[in-house]
Amino acid sequence: MIPFILKRIFISIPVIFVLATITFCIMRITPGGPFDKDKAIPPEIKANIEAKYHLDRPLWSQYFYYMKGLIQGDLGPSYKYLGRSVTDIIKDSLPVSVELGLYAAFLAFLLGIPLGIIAAYKHGTWLDSSSMFIAISGITLPSFLVAALLIYFFSFKMGWFPAGLWEGGWEYKILPVAALGLRPVAIIARLMRTSMLDVIKADYVRTARAKGLSEFPVILKHVLKNSLIPVITISGPLLAGIITGSFVIEHVFAIPGMAKHFILAVTNRDYPLIMGVTLIYAVLLILANILVDVLYAVIDPRIKVS
Amino acid sequence: MKKIYGIILALIILVIAWNFFGPKKFHSHPEKEFRFVIASEPPTLDWSLATDNVSADILFNLMEGLIQFDSDLNVKPALAERWDISSDGKRYTFHLRSDALWTDGKPILASHFVDGWERLLNPKTASDYAYFLFDVKNAKEYNAGKLTDFDTVGIHAQDDHTLVVDLWHPASYFLKIPFFWVTFPIRKDIIEQFKDAWTDPKNIVTCGPFRLKEWKHDYSVTLEANPSYYGEKPKISTATAYIINEDSTALSLYDTNKVDLIRRIPPLLISHYKNLADYKNSPFLRGYYYGMNVKKKPFTDSRIRKAFSLAIDRSQLSTILQGNQIPTSSWIPKGMFGYDETIGLKFDKEKAQLLLAQAGYPKGEHFPSIKMVYDTRDDNKIIAEFLQSQWKEHLNVTVSIDNQEWKVHLKMLETNPPELWRLGWGADFPDPDNFMNLFTSYSGNNHTQWKNKEYDQLIEEAAKELDSQKRLTLYQKAQHLLTEEDVPIIPLFIDSQNVLLKSYVKGYTLNPMSNNILKNISISKND
């Protein structure tokens, strides 16, 4: 297992470098620079700024300078948030996104799996239709609309939860977690249902029933375990996406997470921050996929990690 | 197995129930805590480097400069209790208060201003706004690295409480410059000790009515009353700025009493709040205009530029935008010295059509297709569509509309401005030079490609002129050139501030510079 994980990590390193190179090139092709502002500055001042951030060097030199820093674990200074390093910005904002994302992921598995099971087990009944209605709604409704509806009903109308902010209490977390978690709930429920419907018809399930096992052990031991494989497959990228935050949710609820930097770093042309958040996302995605591969082996012994 | 699931479920229900029905974390709003919204994370609280209004919203409460403005923008003493200006207008001597202290108890000295201005001009600091001091002797040369000895620059501490500034030439606006945050004094020892972390709450040393209590990045900035402030102490104990970029979120929090002040209402929602007692409105020194590239056809012909300006019924703008914006055809904004509403081309469609015909396009026939470009924003779109319809209706010309992201827009203006484009300008300091200088031939902000020696000369003379009546005449002449004769720009309106302020907050005034001054605020919920 450990050699497999190490091998996967080793293979990922060139991927990260290719990604960093592509991101670097795309950033520099994009019109507009980090220090373009509505109030133009005299050329001598522009020269001072470019010298400070090494932007006066040729592009290839800037690239090697950045890569050298990256190898040493230095993501560079932010061009927008003066005096703060990209590492500091990620250190401050990623834990918030991870916390919010983990709650939402927990909600997604807690609700998505049972909903999928119920829908498949009670296939064709009103329970199936209701579960799938929730699932389809979760997938089709955009998150900003879900967030707005939640705020309207639970904050304005009922006054149960605050309309935004992130003060630490549970009451501040319920609405953003619900808004962020609804889509993954829906995805997992649909996958679970489809997968269970396949497994439920399998010969070994019929055999288990014929042997006189009651329904609960059949579902839990034979059906559920084998139906989880597609859910685990999707949970890697889903988890990586969800814990790096949602721009819309963090924006609407004024949550100080990392997702905003994916957008604002680009609009500000904050090159080091664009690179930083892109690379963090890539690393998390790679780690989540390794985790998924490991989980495969745990769930289904026929799958070997090697 | 079933038992374990049961226990887990029971625990989850208990935790949730405790959070719902247990002691509430919501607390009533204490009377000395003020909460307001800022639109983004302050990029920096290092006042030598800050260039944006959000940082300024905080800095104007943490720090003070040599002077301040009253509500009518008259210069008042701040850290300088008085000043002398030499008869030739080239030497300013500021006499500092002796009772002003930093938050660590040390006195504010003239050398702290010298250090602050040196840091601003030092090329290594790479401050955008170093050019604010370029009127000072040798300042530009020091900033460009041509001079390395700061003693040669015209800034000196005569003694602990006397600061002397020597200019190259008289500058009628110079006394207003030390209000600007980049000119605030600094504590060099603190910056050297803590490097980039000197603006952290535990390190920063300031001298304004508030001090920095807490800065949760991307979330909030909390200020607390500064007990060592020389002036009247603030009546509130803390002021918390929540960083909320989404207007609808800010409004939701205002409506549910989580914040006391919002300083931005989206144009489309102004009508919803307009009749509330909480709604406040006031103009501020920000002009909105469309520029024309005078090097691109058809705007190479001044008759066409005039026709486009004459064909706009600006009176409709405040109705469309809802925010009591002041339509204008001149460039110096209302509230600033030199404002003259009679200047500029007023709506006259007959004259506009005549000029267009004289330029070779009677009734707009065969007029080439042109494009107007604005930066993507709701209000900009509304205005662009309004202009498009005005030109179609009054001149029978078709103008296509394009919008682009802000930085792309700026890059395009710098490299290849289109025929027609949008921009605005907010005052850095309340003097017409700050507005009129924009369209000089050597200004980096002049994207019209218009160059007029007479205009340049008028602006330079006005800047040096100390007699206000003569100065006024010079600006009138320059405004005639800019908005009536050559017309490289179409001024449209002077912007307004639209804010929501809870009725229990007293002492907060909207000022024409849109500065967020909190020191006079009190909260009284018993009224």
mmCIF file of N, CA and C in Angstrom, chain A residues 160-161 168-171 174, chain B residues 12-26:
data_model
loop_
_atom_site.group_PDB
_atom_site.id
_atom_site.type_symbol
_atom_site.label_atom_id
_atom_site.label_comp_id
_atom_site.label_asym_id
_atom_site.label_seq_id
_atom_site.Cartn_x
_atom_site.Cartn_y
_atom_site.Cartn_z
ATOM 1 N N TRP A 160 -34.399 32.150 12.003
ATOM 2 C CA TRP A 160 -33.678 31.092 12.716
ATOM 3 C C TRP A 160 -32.166 31.247 12.604
ATOM 4 N N PHE A 161 -31.719 31.626 11.442
ATOM 5 C CA PHE A 161 -30.264 31.663 11.210
ATOM 6 C C PHE A 161 -29.853 33.019 10.642
ATOM 7 N N GLY A 168 -18.491 31.596 14.031
ATOM 8 C CA GLY A 168 -18.022 30.479 14.859
ATOM 9 C C GLY A 168 -19.139 29.598 15.378
ATOM 10 N N GLY A 169 -20.312 30.151 15.627
ATOM 11 C CA GLY A 169 -21.421 29.338 16.147
ATOM 12 C C GLY A 169 -22.024 28.461 15.057
ATOM 13 N N TRP A 170 -22.714 27.425 15.493
ATOM 14 C CA TRP A 170 -23.362 26.507 14.538
ATOM 15 C C TRP A 170 -24.377 27.227 13.667
ATOM 16 N N GLU A 171 -25.051 28.198 14.280
ATOM 17 C CA GLU A 171 -26.131 28.868 13.550
ATOM 18 C C GLU A 171 -25.624 29.549 12.276
ATOM 19 N N ILE A 174 -25.206 26.448 9.344
ATOM 20 C CA ILE A 174 -26.291 25.601 8.824
ATOM 21 C C ILE A 174 -26.644 25.961 7.370
ATOM 22 N N ILE B 12 -25.726 12.937 17.444
ATOM 23 C CA ILE B 12 -25.906 14.003 16.444
ATOM 24 C C ILE B 12 -27.137 14.835 16.785
ATOM 25 N N ILE B 13 -28.228 14.130 17.128
ATOM 26 C CA ILE B 13 -29.471 14.858 17.452
ATOM 27 C C ILE B 13 -29.251 15.752 18.668
ATOM 28 N N LEU B 14 -28.532 15.220 19.662
ATOM 29 C CA LEU B 14 -28.277 16.000 20.878
ATOM 30 C C LEU B 14 -27.483 17.273 20.583
ATOM 31 N N VAL B 15 -26.418 17.110 19.765
ATOM 32 C CA VAL B 15 -25.569 18.266 19.440
ATOM 33 C C VAL B 15 -26.386 19.332 18.711
ATOM 34 N N ILE B 16 -27.168 18.864 17.740
ATOM 35 C CA ILE B 16 -27.972 19.825 16.966
ATOM 36 C C ILE B 16 -28.998 20.504 17.869
ATOM 37 N N ALA B 17 -29.650 19.691 18.723
ATOM 38 C CA ALA B 17 -30.675 20.247 19.611
ATOM 39 C C ALA B 17 -30.062 21.278 20.559
ATOM 40 N N TRP B 18 -28.872 20.989 21.073
ATOM 41 C CA TRP B 18 -28.209 21.917 21.994
ATOM 42 C C TRP B 18 -27.933 23.254 21.294
ATOM 43 N N ASN B 19 -27.507 23.135 20.036
ATOM 44 C CA ASN B 19 -27.207 24.363 19.313
ATOM 45 C C ASN B 19 -28.441 25.171 18.964
ATOM 46 N N PHE B 20 -29.552 24.440 18.781
ATOM 47 C CA PHE B 20 -30.797 25.156 18.466
ATOM 48 C C PHE B 20 -31.440 25.748 19.706
ATOM 49 N N PHE B 21 -31.542 24.907 20.722
ATOM 50 C CA PHE B 21 -32.379 25.294 21.861
ATOM 51 C C PHE B 21 -31.566 25.648 23.099
ATOM 52 N N GLY B 22 -30.264 25.428 23.048
ATOM 53 C CA GLY B 22 -29.412 25.775 24.178
ATOM 54 C C GLY B 22 -29.238 27.277 24.254
ATOM 55 N N PRO B 23 -28.344 27.756 25.164
ATOM 56 C CA PRO B 23 -28.171 29.202 25.296
ATOM 57 C C PRO B 23 -27.746 29.818 23.959
ATOM 58 N N LYS B 24 -28.403 30.868 23.554
ATOM 59 C CA LYS B 24 -28.161 31.476 22.238
ATOM 60 C C LYS B 24 -26.845 32.233 22.207
ATOM 61 N N LYS B 25 -26.143 32.092 21.088
ATOM 62 C CA LYS B 25 -24.905 32.852 20.945
ATOM 63 C C LYS B 25 -25.182 34.249 20.394
ATOM 64 N N PHE B 26 -26.388 34.421 19.849
ATOM 65 C CA PHE B 26 -26.735 35.768 19.383
ATOM 66 C C PHE B 26 -26.734 36.680 20.601
#
